[in-house]
Amino acid sequence: MFKDILNSKFGQYQAFTRRKVVEDQLISRGIKDGQVLEAMEKVKRHAFVDDYLRTRAYEDQPLPIAEGQTISQPYIVALMTELLALKGGEKVLEIGTGSGYQTAVLAELAKEIYTIEFFQSLAEKAKTVLAAEGYSNILYRTGDGAAGWPDRAPYEAIIVTCAAASVPKALFEQLADKGRLVAPTGLEGSQRLMLYTKTGAEIKETFITEVRFVPMLKAGGLED
Ligand code: SAH
């Protein structure tokens, strides 16, 4: 009984905190898309971090997860999602499931999410949390996301949450016509968040902002 009251109070407090995140971290920095803001207010970031970080889940920064990886900063998740300009009917490919937090935000806004994670342990944990949070429009794979997920291509939107020197060619090939791809590119210390839009065979690129992401891995080293 007492535990129920405590849990419900904790839930109210987290919901209040998320409203503050939307105002103080997102709207104030220029995130405008109402659907993105709504999804960011709804998705429980605290469900995607380890217990010891639960009270810090809504801080304005990335936080550590297992395998030396990170859960992205809320603002970066909102920014990348907004850049994809999702309308609801899309198939989205995500490279780097990590905690599954970004995946949840995408699952709120698109039809089907195909997500690939390098580490099996992270993929399994994310899958468990996302199922517990009620998402049923996500498909999971473990392995090197640089090859994409060709048998389900094309994707109207592709999001990469780990940085390689350049975006793997396979991902552009799997992007639908008029599709949008968001990815951090470059080496540690000087990464650039880029938006790529595809029209026919042509890819247009737009520099968005400087960012810091974990590197894209491949068996035996880093992706080039
Ligand atoms: N959006 C995630 C970010 C996780 S960090 C979140 O908010 O939790 C990036 C993730 O990319 C890490 O989990 C890392 O293991 C994964 N990753 C790195 N190289 C990869 C590769 N080649 N293929 C798929 N995932 C990769």
PDB file of C-alpha atoms and ligand atoms in Angstrom:
ATOM      1  CA  MET A   1       0.000   0.000   0.000  1.00  0.00           C
ATOM      2  CA  PHE A   2       2.661   2.478   1.078  1.00  0.00           C
ATOM      3  CA  LYS A   3       4.826   1.282  -1.831  1.00  0.00           C
ATOM      4  CA  ASP A   4       1.947   1.922  -4.275  1.00  0.00           C
ATOM      5  CA  ILE A   5       1.535   5.477  -3.022  1.00  0.00           C
ATOM      6  CA  LEU A   6       5.275   6.021  -3.258  1.00  0.00           C
ATOM      7  CA  ASN A   7       5.378   4.646  -6.815  1.00  0.00           C
ATOM      8  CA  SER A   8       2.482   6.791  -7.902  1.00  0.00           C
ATOM      9  CA  LYS A   9       4.089   9.914  -6.370  1.00  0.00           C
ATOM     10  CA  PHE A  10       7.352   9.027  -8.097  1.00  0.00           C
ATOM     11  CA  GLY A  11       5.466   8.654 -11.403  1.00  0.00           C
ATOM     12  CA  GLN A  12       3.836  12.087 -10.983  1.00  0.00           C
ATOM     13  CA  TYR A  13       7.183  13.630 -10.177  1.00  0.00           C
ATOM     14  CA  GLN A  14       8.813  12.082 -13.283  1.00  0.00           C
ATOM     15  CA  ALA A  15       5.952  13.294 -15.490  1.00  0.00           C
ATOM     16  CA  PHE A  16       6.361  16.801 -14.081  1.00  0.00           C
ATOM     17  CA  THR A  17      10.123  16.576 -14.699  1.00  0.00           C
ATOM     18  CA  ARG A  18       9.544  15.577 -18.330  1.00  0.00           C
ATOM     19  CA  ARG A  19       7.331  18.609 -18.897  1.00  0.00           C
ATOM     20  CA  LYS A  20      10.173  20.737 -17.582  1.00  0.00           C
ATOM     21  CA  VAL A  21      12.662  18.973 -19.895  1.00  0.00           C
ATOM     22  CA  VAL A  22      10.427  19.824 -22.859  1.00  0.00           C
ATOM     23  CA  GLU A  23      10.350  23.484 -21.897  1.00  0.00           C
ATOM     24  CA  ASP A  24      13.841  24.047 -20.542  1.00  0.00           C
ATOM     25  CA  GLN A  25      15.924  21.757 -22.763  1.00  0.00           C
ATOM     26  CA  LEU A  26      13.930  21.442 -25.990  1.00  0.00           C
ATOM     27  CA  ILE A  27      11.600  24.376 -26.738  1.00  0.00           C
ATOM     28  CA  SER A  28      14.172  26.846 -25.430  1.00  0.00           C
ATOM     29  CA  ARG A  29      16.715  25.476 -27.939  1.00  0.00           C
ATOM     30  CA  GLY A  30      14.384  25.615 -30.894  1.00  0.00           C
ATOM     31  CA  ILE A  31      12.647  22.232 -31.112  1.00  0.00           C
ATOM     32  CA  LYS A  32       9.231  23.087 -32.607  1.00  0.00           C
ATOM     33  CA  ASP A  33       7.577  19.930 -33.914  1.00  0.00           C
ATOM     34  CA  GLY A  34       4.569  19.400 -31.634  1.00  0.00           C
ATOM     35  CA  GLN A  35       4.537  15.643 -32.184  1.00  0.00           C
ATOM     36  CA  VAL A  36       8.214  15.346 -31.257  1.00  0.00           C
ATOM     37  CA  LEU A  37       7.657  17.423 -28.114  1.00  0.00           C
ATOM     38  CA  GLU A  38       4.681  15.258 -27.200  1.00  0.00           C
ATOM     39  CA  ALA A  39       6.695  12.051 -27.667  1.00  0.00           C
ATOM     40  CA  MET A  40       9.549  13.464 -25.589  1.00  0.00           C
ATOM     41  CA  GLU A  41       7.108  14.295 -22.822  1.00  0.00           C
ATOM     42  CA  LYS A  42       5.635  10.813 -22.942  1.00  0.00           C
ATOM     43  CA  VAL A  43       8.675   8.517 -23.186  1.00  0.00           C
ATOM     44  CA  LYS A  44      10.088   7.646 -19.766  1.00  0.00           C
ATOM     45  CA  ARG A  45      13.829   8.162 -20.043  1.00  0.00           C
ATOM     46  CA  HIS A  46      14.207   6.832 -16.498  1.00  0.00           C
ATOM     47  CA  ALA A  47      13.042   3.392 -17.704  1.00  0.00           C
ATOM     48  CA  PHE A  48      16.057   3.161 -20.033  1.00  0.00           C
ATOM     49  CA  VAL A  49      18.863   3.834 -17.534  1.00  0.00           C
ATOM     50  CA  ASP A  50      20.308   1.626 -14.809  1.00  0.00           C
ATOM     51  CA  ASP A  51      18.761   1.891 -11.345  1.00  0.00           C
ATOM     52  CA  TYR A  52      21.637   3.877  -9.888  1.00  0.00           C
ATOM     53  CA  LEU A  53      21.074   6.635 -12.489  1.00  0.00           C
ATOM     54  CA  ARG A  54      17.302   6.784 -12.196  1.00  0.00           C
ATOM     55  CA  THR A  55      17.243  10.043 -10.255  1.00  0.00           C
ATOM     56  CA  ARG A  56      19.531  11.626 -12.868  1.00  0.00           C
ATOM     57  CA  ALA A  57      17.561  10.379 -15.884  1.00  0.00           C
ATOM     58  CA  TYR A  58      16.298  13.820 -16.956  1.00  0.00           C
ATOM     59  CA  GLU A  59      19.599  15.649 -16.781  1.00  0.00           C
ATOM     60  CA  ASP A  60      20.635  17.652 -19.809  1.00  0.00           C
ATOM     61  CA  GLN A  61      23.394  15.254 -20.873  1.00  0.00           C
ATOM     62  CA  PRO A  62      24.182  11.758 -22.121  1.00  0.00           C
ATOM     63  CA  LEU A  63      24.504   9.095 -19.405  1.00  0.00           C
ATOM     64  CA  PRO A  64      26.462   5.841 -19.311  1.00  0.00           C
ATOM     65  CA  ILE A  65      24.825   2.506 -20.163  1.00  0.00           C
ATOM     66  CA  ALA A  66      26.473  -0.944 -20.251  1.00  0.00           C
ATOM     67  CA  GLU A  67      29.326  -1.915 -22.625  1.00  0.00           C
ATOM     68  CA  GLY A  68      30.885   1.550 -22.329  1.00  0.00           C
ATOM     69  CA  GLN A  69      28.075   3.088 -24.414  1.00  0.00           C
ATOM     70  CA  THR A  70      25.745   6.021 -23.702  1.00  0.00           C
ATOM     71  CA  ILE A  71      22.088   6.997 -23.736  1.00  0.00           C
ATOM     72  CA  SER A  72      21.856  10.194 -25.772  1.00  0.00           C
ATOM     73  CA  GLN A  73      21.058  13.623 -24.344  1.00  0.00           C
ATOM     74  CA  PRO A  74      17.304  14.382 -24.600  1.00  0.00           C
ATOM     75  CA  TYR A  75      17.930  17.444 -26.784  1.00  0.00           C
ATOM     76  CA  ILE A  76      19.960  15.425 -29.308  1.00  0.00           C
ATOM     77  CA  VAL A  77      17.250  12.741 -29.454  1.00  0.00           C
ATOM     78  CA  ALA A  78      14.605  15.428 -30.071  1.00  0.00           C
ATOM     79  CA  LEU A  79      16.740  17.239 -32.656  1.00  0.00           C
ATOM     80  CA  MET A  80      17.548  14.106 -34.670  1.00  0.00           C
ATOM     81  CA  THR A  81      13.931  12.970 -34.533  1.00  0.00           C
ATOM     82  CA  GLU A  82      12.672  16.374 -35.676  1.00  0.00           C
ATOM     83  CA  LEU A  83      15.099  16.291 -38.614  1.00  0.00           C
ATOM     84  CA  LEU A  84      13.521  13.049 -39.822  1.00  0.00           C
ATOM     85  CA  ALA A  85      10.183  14.897 -40.223  1.00  0.00           C
ATOM     86  CA  LEU A  86       8.117  11.778 -39.524  1.00  0.00           C
ATOM     87  CA  LYS A  87       4.425  11.799 -40.460  1.00  0.00           C
ATOM     88  CA  GLY A  88       3.395   8.438 -39.018  1.00  0.00           C
ATOM     89  CA  GLY A  89       3.480   5.997 -41.909  1.00  0.00           C
ATOM     90  CA  GLU A  90       7.235   5.497 -42.216  1.00  0.00           C
ATOM     91  CA  LYS A  91       9.496   2.509 -41.926  1.00  0.00           C
ATOM     92  CA  VAL A  92      12.522   3.747 -39.986  1.00  0.00           C
ATOM     93  CA  LEU A  93      15.940   2.110 -39.759  1.00  0.00           C
ATOM     94  CA  GLU A  94      17.990   2.864 -36.641  1.00  0.00           C
ATOM     95  CA  ILE A  95      21.675   1.977 -36.297  1.00  0.00           C
ATOM     96  CA  GLY A  96      22.684   1.779 -32.614  1.00  0.00           C
ATOM     97  CA  THR A  97      19.759   0.695 -30.415  1.00  0.00           C
ATOM     98  CA  GLY A  98      21.761   1.313 -27.223  1.00  0.00           C
ATOM     99  CA  SER A  99      19.329   1.742 -24.334  1.00  0.00           C
ATOM    100  CA  GLY A 100      16.327   1.858 -26.669  1.00  0.00           C
ATOM    101  CA  TYR A 101      15.369   5.397 -25.619  1.00  0.00           C
ATOM    102  CA  GLN A 102      15.653   6.925 -29.088  1.00  0.00           C
ATOM    103  CA  THR A 103      13.917   3.818 -30.453  1.00  0.00           C
ATOM    104  CA  ALA A 104      10.919   4.497 -28.204  1.00  0.00           C
ATOM    105  CA  VAL A 105      10.641   8.092 -29.413  1.00  0.00           C
ATOM    106  CA  LEU A 106      10.724   6.866 -33.031  1.00  0.00           C
ATOM    107  CA  ALA A 107       8.156   4.162 -32.251  1.00  0.00           C
ATOM    108  CA  GLU A 108       5.768   6.894 -31.045  1.00  0.00           C
ATOM    109  CA  LEU A 109       6.008   8.741 -34.361  1.00  0.00           C
ATOM    110  CA  ALA A 110       6.414   6.202 -37.174  1.00  0.00           C
ATOM    111  CA  LYS A 111       4.857   2.938 -38.287  1.00  0.00           C
ATOM    112  CA  GLU A 112       7.687   0.415 -37.933  1.00  0.00           C
ATOM    113  CA  ILE A 113      11.152   0.709 -36.467  1.00  0.00           C
ATOM    114  CA  TYR A 114      13.981  -1.613 -37.545  1.00  0.00           C
ATOM    115  CA  THR A 115      16.791  -1.251 -35.050  1.00  0.00           C
ATOM    116  CA  ILE A 116      20.277  -2.790 -35.100  1.00  0.00           C
ATOM    117  CA  GLU A 117      22.659  -2.972 -32.134  1.00  0.00           C
ATOM    118  CA  PHE A 118      26.266  -4.175 -32.114  1.00  0.00           C
ATOM    119  CA  PHE A 119      26.170  -5.628 -28.576  1.00  0.00           C
ATOM    120  CA  GLN A 120      23.812  -8.524 -27.913  1.00  0.00           C
ATOM    121  CA  SER A 121      23.528  -7.620 -24.206  1.00  0.00           C
ATOM    122  CA  LEU A 122      22.296  -4.087 -25.027  1.00  0.00           C
ATOM    123  CA  ALA A 123      19.921  -5.355 -27.717  1.00  0.00           C
ATOM    124  CA  GLU A 124      18.339  -7.815 -25.287  1.00  0.00           C
ATOM    125  CA  LYS A 125      17.983  -5.274 -22.508  1.00  0.00           C
ATOM    126  CA  ALA A 126      16.476  -2.663 -24.847  1.00  0.00           C
ATOM    127  CA  LYS A 127      14.032  -5.221 -26.186  1.00  0.00           C
ATOM    128  CA  THR A 128      12.868  -6.120 -22.668  1.00  0.00           C
ATOM    129  CA  VAL A 129      12.404  -2.483 -21.647  1.00  0.00           C
ATOM    130  CA  LEU A 130      10.644  -1.503 -24.878  1.00  0.00           C
ATOM    131  CA  ALA A 131       8.260  -4.460 -24.590  1.00  0.00           C
ATOM    132  CA  ALA A 132       7.527  -3.520 -20.966  1.00  0.00           C
ATOM    133  CA  GLU A 133       6.826   0.044 -22.113  1.00  0.00           C
ATOM    134  CA  GLY A 134       4.249  -1.371 -24.510  1.00  0.00           C
ATOM    135  CA  TYR A 135       5.890  -0.966 -27.930  1.00  0.00           C
ATOM    136  CA  SER A 136       5.013  -3.611 -30.488  1.00  0.00           C
ATOM    137  CA  ASN A 137       6.122  -1.887 -33.724  1.00  0.00           C
ATOM    138  CA  ILE A 138       9.874  -2.491 -33.304  1.00  0.00           C
ATOM    139  CA  LEU A 139      12.001  -5.201 -34.935  1.00  0.00           C
ATOM    140  CA  TYR A 140      15.440  -5.983 -33.541  1.00  0.00           C
ATOM    141  CA  ARG A 141      18.728  -7.248 -34.911  1.00  0.00           C
ATOM    142  CA  THR A 142      22.166  -7.704 -33.400  1.00  0.00           C
ATOM    143  CA  GLY A 143      25.274  -7.131 -35.482  1.00  0.00           C
ATOM    144  CA  ASP A 144      27.108  -4.529 -37.522  1.00  0.00           C
ATOM    145  CA  GLY A 145      24.595  -1.918 -38.623  1.00  0.00           C
ATOM    146  CA  ALA A 146      26.911  -0.598 -41.338  1.00  0.00           C
ATOM    147  CA  ALA A 147      25.386  -3.132 -43.701  1.00  0.00           C
ATOM    148  CA  GLY A 148      21.887  -1.892 -42.879  1.00  0.00           C
ATOM    149  CA  TRP A 149      18.897  -4.256 -43.061  1.00  0.00           C
ATOM    150  CA  PRO A 150      18.623  -4.815 -46.820  1.00  0.00           C
ATOM    151  CA  ASP A 151      15.759  -7.307 -46.911  1.00  0.00           C
ATOM    152  CA  ARG A 152      13.319  -4.748 -45.437  1.00  0.00           C
ATOM    153  CA  ALA A 153      14.560  -1.741 -47.458  1.00  0.00           C
ATOM    154  CA  PRO A 154      13.739   0.904 -48.535  1.00  0.00           C
ATOM    155  CA  TYR A 155      13.281   3.081 -45.437  1.00  0.00           C
ATOM    156  CA  GLU A 156      11.736   6.551 -45.546  1.00  0.00           C
ATOM    157  CA  ALA A 157      13.967   7.548 -42.640  1.00  0.00           C
ATOM    158  CA  ILE A 158      17.318   6.298 -41.335  1.00  0.00           C
ATOM    159  CA  ILE A 159      18.961   7.408 -38.079  1.00  0.00           C
ATOM    160  CA  VAL A 160      22.507   6.558 -37.038  1.00  0.00           C
ATOM    161  CA  THR A 161      23.391   7.042 -33.365  1.00  0.00           C
ATOM    162  CA  CYS A 162      27.105   6.199 -33.527  1.00  0.00           C
ATOM    163  CA  ALA A 163      29.747   8.047 -35.519  1.00  0.00           C
ATOM    164  CA  ALA A 164      31.802   6.807 -38.471  1.00  0.00           C
ATOM    165  CA  ALA A 165      34.170   8.848 -40.650  1.00  0.00           C
ATOM    166  CA  SER A 166      31.464   8.757 -43.293  1.00  0.00           C
ATOM    167  CA  VAL A 167      28.006   7.213 -43.559  1.00  0.00           C
ATOM    168  CA  PRO A 168      28.228   3.598 -44.813  1.00  0.00           C
ATOM    169  CA  LYS A 169      27.209   3.405 -48.478  1.00  0.00           C
ATOM    170  CA  ALA A 170      24.702   0.600 -47.854  1.00  0.00           C
ATOM    171  CA  LEU A 171      22.567   2.974 -45.792  1.00  0.00           C
ATOM    172  CA  PHE A 172      22.179   5.469 -48.655  1.00  0.00           C
ATOM    173  CA  GLU A 173      21.247   2.570 -50.920  1.00  0.00           C
ATOM    174  CA  GLN A 174      18.530   1.482 -48.485  1.00  0.00           C
ATOM    175  CA  LEU A 175      17.094   4.998 -48.144  1.00  0.00           C
ATOM    176  CA  ALA A 176      13.814   5.516 -50.037  1.00  0.00           C
ATOM    177  CA  ASP A 177      13.412   8.200 -52.683  1.00  0.00           C
ATOM    178  CA  LYS A 178      12.637  11.495 -50.854  1.00  0.00           C
ATOM    179  CA  GLY A 179      13.925   9.803 -47.701  1.00  0.00           C
ATOM    180  CA  ARG A 180      15.879  11.486 -44.909  1.00  0.00           C
ATOM    181  CA  LEU A 181      18.974  10.177 -43.126  1.00  0.00           C
ATOM    182  CA  VAL A 182      20.440  11.754 -39.981  1.00  0.00           C
ATOM    183  CA  ALA A 183      23.912  10.767 -38.779  1.00  0.00           C
ATOM    184  CA  PRO A 184      26.926  12.046 -36.868  1.00  0.00           C
ATOM    185  CA  THR A 185      30.058  11.865 -39.017  1.00  0.00           C
ATOM    186  CA  GLY A 186      33.734  12.359 -38.333  1.00  0.00           C
ATOM    187  CA  LEU A 187      36.303  11.372 -35.809  1.00  0.00           C
ATOM    188  CA  GLU A 188      36.152  11.786 -32.058  1.00  0.00           C
ATOM    189  CA  GLY A 189      36.412  15.391 -30.986  1.00  0.00           C
ATOM    190  CA  SER A 190      35.129  16.915 -34.229  1.00  0.00           C
ATOM    191  CA  GLN A 191      31.915  15.243 -35.230  1.00  0.00           C
ATOM    192  CA  ARG A 192      29.298  16.867 -37.385  1.00  0.00           C
ATOM    193  CA  LEU A 193      25.620  16.012 -37.264  1.00  0.00           C
ATOM    194  CA  MET A 194      24.467  15.798 -40.884  1.00  0.00           C
ATOM    195  CA  LEU A 195      21.081  15.554 -42.572  1.00  0.00           C
ATOM    196  CA  TYR A 196      21.025  13.807 -45.958  1.00  0.00           C
ATOM    197  CA  THR A 197      18.031  13.924 -48.270  1.00  0.00           C
ATOM    198  CA  LYS A 198      17.690  11.689 -51.287  1.00  0.00           C
ATOM    199  CA  THR A 199      16.053  12.657 -54.581  1.00  0.00           C
ATOM    200  CA  GLY A 200      16.439   9.962 -57.229  1.00  0.00           C
ATOM    201  CA  ALA A 201      20.138   9.138 -57.285  1.00  0.00           C
ATOM    202  CA  GLU A 202      21.094  12.476 -55.790  1.00  0.00           C
ATOM    203  CA  ILE A 203      21.998  12.961 -52.116  1.00  0.00           C
ATOM    204  CA  LYS A 204      21.907  16.477 -50.696  1.00  0.00           C
ATOM    205  CA  GLU A 205      23.728  17.065 -47.411  1.00  0.00           C
ATOM    206  CA  THR A 206      23.137  19.718 -44.767  1.00  0.00           C
ATOM    207  CA  PHE A 207      25.366  20.427 -41.768  1.00  0.00           C
ATOM    208  CA  ILE A 208      23.288  20.766 -38.596  1.00  0.00           C
ATOM    209  CA  THR A 209      25.627  21.145 -35.611  1.00  0.00           C
ATOM    210  CA  GLU A 210      28.733  19.829 -33.854  1.00  0.00           C
ATOM    211  CA  VAL A 211      28.061  16.740 -31.721  1.00  0.00           C
ATOM    212  CA  ARG A 212      29.756  14.016 -29.665  1.00  0.00           C
ATOM    213  CA  PHE A 213      28.746  10.404 -30.200  1.00  0.00           C
ATOM    214  CA  VAL A 214      30.340   7.062 -29.418  1.00  0.00           C
ATOM    215  CA  PRO A 215      32.163   5.572 -32.429  1.00  0.00           C
ATOM    216  CA  MET A 216      30.638   3.074 -34.835  1.00  0.00           C
ATOM    217  CA  LEU A 217      32.223  -0.297 -34.104  1.00  0.00           C
ATOM    218  CA  LYS A 218      32.925  -3.286 -36.284  1.00  0.00           C
ATOM    219  CA  ALA A 219      34.295  -6.717 -35.445  1.00  0.00           C
ATOM    220  CA  GLY A 220      37.969  -6.085 -34.685  1.00  0.00           C
ATOM    221  CA  GLY A 221      37.885  -2.268 -34.618  1.00  0.00           C
ATOM    222  CA  LEU A 222      36.140   0.894 -35.773  1.00  0.00           C
ATOM    223  CA  GLU A 223      34.126   1.446 -38.929  1.00  0.00           C
ATOM    224  CA  ASP A 224      35.908   3.705 -41.454  1.00  0.00           C
TER     225      ASP A 224
HETATM  226  N1  SAH B   1      20.140   6.075 -29.227  1.00  0.00           N
HETATM  227  C1  SAH B   1      20.876   5.322 -28.254  1.00  0.00           C
HETATM  228  C2  SAH B   1      22.323   5.688 -28.375  1.00  0.00           C
HETATM  229  C3  SAH B   1      23.218   4.611 -27.977  1.00  0.00           C
HETATM  230  S1  SAH B   1      24.924   4.993 -28.245  1.00  0.00           S
HETATM  231  C4  SAH B   1      20.350   5.650 -26.870  1.00  0.00           C
HETATM  232  O1  SAH B   1      19.846   6.761 -26.690  1.00  0.00           O
HETATM  233  O2  SAH B   1      20.467   4.833 -25.961  1.00  0.00           O
HETATM  234  C5  SAH B   1      25.209   4.223 -29.808  1.00  0.00           C
HETATM  235  C6  SAH B   1      24.997   2.760 -29.899  1.00  0.00           C
HETATM  236  O3  SAH B   1      25.505   2.329 -31.160  1.00  0.00           O
HETATM  237  C7  SAH B   1      25.728   1.931 -28.845  1.00  0.00           C
HETATM  238  O4  SAH B   1      24.808   1.143 -28.166  1.00  0.00           O
HETATM  239  C8  SAH B   1      26.694   1.063 -29.662  1.00  0.00           C
HETATM  240  O5  SAH B   1      26.882  -0.210 -29.120  1.00  0.00           O
HETATM  241  C9  SAH B   1      25.999   1.022 -31.010  1.00  0.00           C
HETATM  242  N2  SAH B   1      26.887   0.696 -32.135  1.00  0.00           N
HETATM  243  C10 SAH B   1      28.181   1.017 -32.315  1.00  0.00           C
HETATM  244  N3  SAH B   1      28.641   0.543 -33.481  1.00  0.00           N
HETATM  245  C11 SAH B   1      27.596  -0.093 -34.077  1.00  0.00           C
HETATM  246  C12 SAH B   1      27.443  -0.802 -35.294  1.00  0.00           C
HETATM  247  N4  SAH B   1      28.440  -0.953 -36.160  1.00  0.00           N
HETATM  248  N5  SAH B   1      26.233  -1.335 -35.561  1.00  0.00           N
HETATM  249  C13 SAH B   1      25.190  -1.203 -34.689  1.00  0.00           C
HETATM  250  N6  SAH B   1      25.288  -0.554 -33.513  1.00  0.00           N
HETATM  251  C14 SAH B   1      26.472   0.004 -33.217  1.00  0.00           C
END
